PDB file of C-alpha atoms in Angstrom:
ATOM      1  CA  MET X1027     -32.599  -6.271 -10.838  1.00 73.00           C
ATOM      2  CA  ASP X1028     -31.640  -3.410 -12.214  1.00 85.00           C
ATOM      3  CA  ASP X1029     -28.079  -2.113 -13.223  1.00 86.00           C
ATOM      4  CA  GLN X1030     -27.703   0.389 -10.338  1.00 86.00           C
ATOM      5  CA  TYR X1031     -28.395  -2.471  -7.967  1.00 86.00           C
ATOM      6  CA  LEU X1032     -26.255  -4.405  -9.480  1.00 89.00           C
ATOM      7  CA  ASN X1033     -23.315  -2.178  -9.415  1.00 89.00           C
ATOM      8  CA  VAL X1034     -23.468  -1.622  -5.906  1.00 89.00           C
ATOM      9  CA  ILE X1035     -23.457  -4.979  -4.913  1.00 92.00           C
ATOM     10  CA  MET X1036     -20.559  -5.451  -6.997  1.00 93.00           C
ATOM     11  CA  GLY X1037     -18.923  -2.716  -5.780  1.00 93.00           C
ATOM     12  CA  ILE X1038     -19.127  -4.018  -2.146  1.00 95.00           C
ATOM     13  CA  ILE X1039     -17.896  -7.253  -3.776  1.00 96.00           C
ATOM     14  CA  MET X1040     -15.020  -6.042  -5.465  1.00 96.00           C
ATOM     15  CA  ASN X1041     -13.650  -3.089  -2.894  1.00 96.00           C
ATOM     16  CA  ALA X1042     -13.854  -6.354  -0.394  1.00 97.00           C
ATOM     17  CA  GLY X1043     -12.270  -8.903  -2.292  1.00 96.00           C
ATOM     18  CA  ASN X1044      -9.382  -6.242  -2.933  1.00 97.00           C
ATOM     19  CA  ALA X1045      -9.505  -5.414   0.855  1.00 98.00           C
ATOM     20  CA  LYS X1046      -8.562  -8.957   1.594  1.00 98.00           C
ATOM     21  CA  GLY X1047      -6.261 -10.046  -1.125  1.00 98.00           C
ATOM     22  CA  LEU X1048      -4.347  -6.673  -0.126  1.00 98.00           C
ATOM     23  CA  ALA X1049      -4.533  -7.857   3.459  1.00 98.00           C
ATOM     24  CA  HIS X1050      -3.069 -11.262   2.254  1.00 98.00           C
ATOM     25  CA  GLU X1051      -0.231 -10.202   0.685  1.00 98.00           C
ATOM     26  CA  ALA X1052       0.621  -7.887   3.605  1.00 98.00           C
ATOM     27  CA  LEU X1053       0.958 -10.917   5.884  1.00 98.00           C
ATOM     28  CA  GLU X1054       3.272 -12.319   3.109  1.00 98.00           C
ATOM     29  CA  SER X1055       5.504  -9.148   3.156  1.00 98.00           C
ATOM     30  CA  ALA X1056       5.562  -9.887   7.419  1.00 98.00           C
ATOM     31  CA  LYS X1057       6.262 -13.218   7.157  1.00 97.00           C
ATOM     32  CA  GLN X1058       9.550 -11.911   4.812  1.00 97.00           C
ATOM     33  CA  ASN X1059      10.199  -9.087   7.632  1.00 97.00           C
ATOM     34  CA  ASP X1060       9.376  -6.642   5.083  1.00 98.00           C
ATOM     35  CA  PHE X1061       7.505  -4.508   7.607  1.00 97.00           C
ATOM     36  CA  GLU X1062       7.696  -1.272   5.363  1.00 97.00           C
ATOM     37  CA  LYS X1063       5.709  -2.812   2.711  1.00 98.00           C
ATOM     38  CA  ALA X1064       3.535  -5.123   5.011  1.00 98.00           C
ATOM     39  CA  ASN X1065       2.080  -1.054   6.280  1.00 97.00           C
ATOM     40  CA  GLN X1066       1.821   0.100   2.938  1.00 98.00           C
ATOM     41  CA  LEU X1067      -0.385  -3.088   1.896  1.00 98.00           C
ATOM     42  CA  MET X1068      -2.360  -2.640   4.821  1.00 98.00           C
ATOM     43  CA  ALA X1069      -2.668   1.092   4.068  1.00 98.00           C
ATOM     44  CA  GLU X1070      -4.128   0.265   0.719  1.00 98.00           C
ATOM     45  CA  SER X1071      -6.307  -2.663   2.227  1.00 98.00           C
ATOM     46  CA  ASN X1072      -7.671   0.237   4.444  1.00 97.00           C
ATOM     47  CA  GLN X1073      -8.779   1.956   1.304  1.00 98.00           C
ATOM     48  CA  SER X1074     -10.412  -0.626  -0.473  1.00 97.00           C
ATOM     49  CA  LEU X1075     -12.075  -1.420   2.784  1.00 96.00           C
ATOM     50  CA  ALA X1076     -13.240   1.879   3.361  1.00 96.00           C
ATOM     51  CA  GLU X1077     -14.631   2.084  -0.659  1.00 95.00           C
ATOM     52  CA  ALA X1078     -16.596  -0.930   0.503  1.00 94.00           C
ATOM     53  CA  HIS X1079     -17.959   0.205   3.793  1.00 90.00           C
ATOM     54  CA  ASN X1080     -18.916   3.617   2.218  1.00 92.00           C
ATOM     55  CA  VAL X1081     -20.941   1.945  -0.564  1.00 88.00           C
ATOM     56  CA  GLN X1082     -22.578  -0.199   2.787  1.00 87.00           C
ATOM     57  CA  SER X1083     -23.355   3.520   4.699  1.00 88.00           C
ATOM     58  CA  GLU X1084     -24.825   4.716   1.089  1.00 87.00           C
ATOM     59  CA  MET X1085     -27.397   2.217   1.000  1.00 86.00           C
ATOM     60  CA  LEU X1086     -28.403   2.287   5.039  1.00 86.00           C
ATOM     61  CA  THR X1087     -28.836   6.430   4.796  1.00 89.00           C
ATOM     62  CA  LYS X1088     -31.048   5.421   2.000  1.00 87.00           C
ATOM     63  CA  GLU X1089     -32.814   2.746   3.799  1.00 87.00           C
ATOM     64  CA  ALA X1090     -33.103   5.167   7.078  1.00 91.00           C
ATOM     65  CA  GLN X1091     -34.600   7.738   4.696  1.00 92.00           C
ATOM     66  CA  GLY X1092     -37.219   5.401   3.510  1.00 91.00           C
ATOM     67  CA  GLU X1093     -36.071   4.131   0.379  1.00 88.00           C
ATOM     68  CA  HIS X1094     -35.900   0.366   0.935  1.00 86.00           C
ATOM     69  CA  THR X1095     -32.732  -2.021  -0.419  1.00 81.00           C
ATOM     70  CA  GLU X1096     -34.078  -5.144  -2.263  1.00 80.00           C
ATOM     71  CA  MET X1097     -32.206  -8.275   0.003  1.00 84.00           C
ATOM     72  CA  ASN X1098     -31.670 -10.741  -2.289  1.00 90.00           C
ATOM     73  CA  LEU X1099     -29.014 -13.701  -2.291  1.00 93.00           C
ATOM     74  CA  TYR X1100     -26.474 -11.559  -4.077  1.00 92.00           C
ATOM     75  CA  MET X1101     -26.625  -8.708  -1.305  1.00 92.00           C
ATOM     76  CA  VAL X1102     -26.458 -11.534   1.356  1.00 93.00           C
ATOM     77  CA  HIS X1103     -23.038 -12.881  -0.898  1.00 95.00           C
ATOM     78  CA  ALA X1104     -21.626  -9.069  -0.798  1.00 94.00           C
ATOM     79  CA  GLN X1105     -22.362  -8.696   2.528  1.00 94.00           C
ATOM     80  CA  ASP X1106     -20.352 -12.098   3.402  1.00 96.00           C
ATOM     81  CA  HIS X1107     -17.676 -10.848   1.167  1.00 95.00           C
ATOM     82  CA  LEU X1108     -17.259  -7.545   3.314  1.00 96.00           C
ATOM     83  CA  MET X1109     -17.616  -8.999   6.614  1.00 96.00           C
ATOM     84  CA  THR X1110     -15.200 -11.451   5.938  1.00 97.00           C
ATOM     85  CA  ALA X1111     -12.629  -8.894   4.822  1.00 97.00           C
ATOM     86  CA  ILE X1112     -13.159  -7.058   7.842  1.00 96.00           C
ATOM     87  CA  THR X1113     -12.396 -10.129  10.189  1.00 97.00           C
ATOM     88  CA  TYR X1114      -9.577 -10.912   7.801  1.00 98.00           C
ATOM     89  CA  GLN X1115      -7.800  -7.474   7.920  1.00 97.00           C
ATOM     90  CA  ASP X1116      -8.260  -7.352  11.825  1.00 97.00           C
ATOM     91  CA  LEU X1117      -6.598 -11.121  12.276  1.00 98.00           C
ATOM     92  CA  VAL X1118      -3.717  -9.904   9.621  1.00 98.00           C
ATOM     93  CA  LYS X1119      -2.776  -6.798  11.803  1.00 98.00           C
ATOM     94  CA  GLU X1120      -2.293  -8.851  15.363  1.00 98.00           C
ATOM     95  CA  LEU X1121      -0.523 -11.111  13.022  1.00 98.00           C
ATOM     96  CA  ILE X1122       1.835  -8.438  11.918  1.00 98.00           C
ATOM     97  CA  THR X1123       2.187  -7.548  15.066  1.00 97.00           C
ATOM     98  CA  LEU X1124       3.730 -10.961  16.541  1.00 97.00           C
ATOM     99  CA  TYR X1125       5.869 -11.057  13.516  1.00 97.00           C
ATOM    100  CA  LYS X1126       7.203  -7.645  14.425  1.00 96.00           C
ATOM    101  CA  LYS X1127       7.598  -8.492  17.896  1.00 96.00           C
ATOM    102  CA  ASN X1128       9.432 -12.280  17.034  1.00 95.00           C
ATOM    103  CA  ALA X1129      11.538 -10.329  14.337  1.00 93.00           C
ATOM    104  CA  GLN X1130      13.161  -7.808  17.523  1.00 91.00           C
TER     105      GLN X1130
END
């Protein structure tokens, strides 16, 4: 495995992990009825998720152009982090909405 491939994997894991962590912080802010901070943290979470998704999209583009990507446990792990972050972020958005309704 070359360094460039490892950097791609770590980029997905790092950005997906950041997105999930920021979404969790947003949820904690919403629990305290600090919806301005929750919105700010979710915006940051979205940015991190976009960065992880961009890395993945680059890989998909290369694959479509015939440049095969090596699939190994590290890549599976990175994809798992990305999908978990996406799912968690979707759930947190719904929970923040519920906290806002409850606060009114």
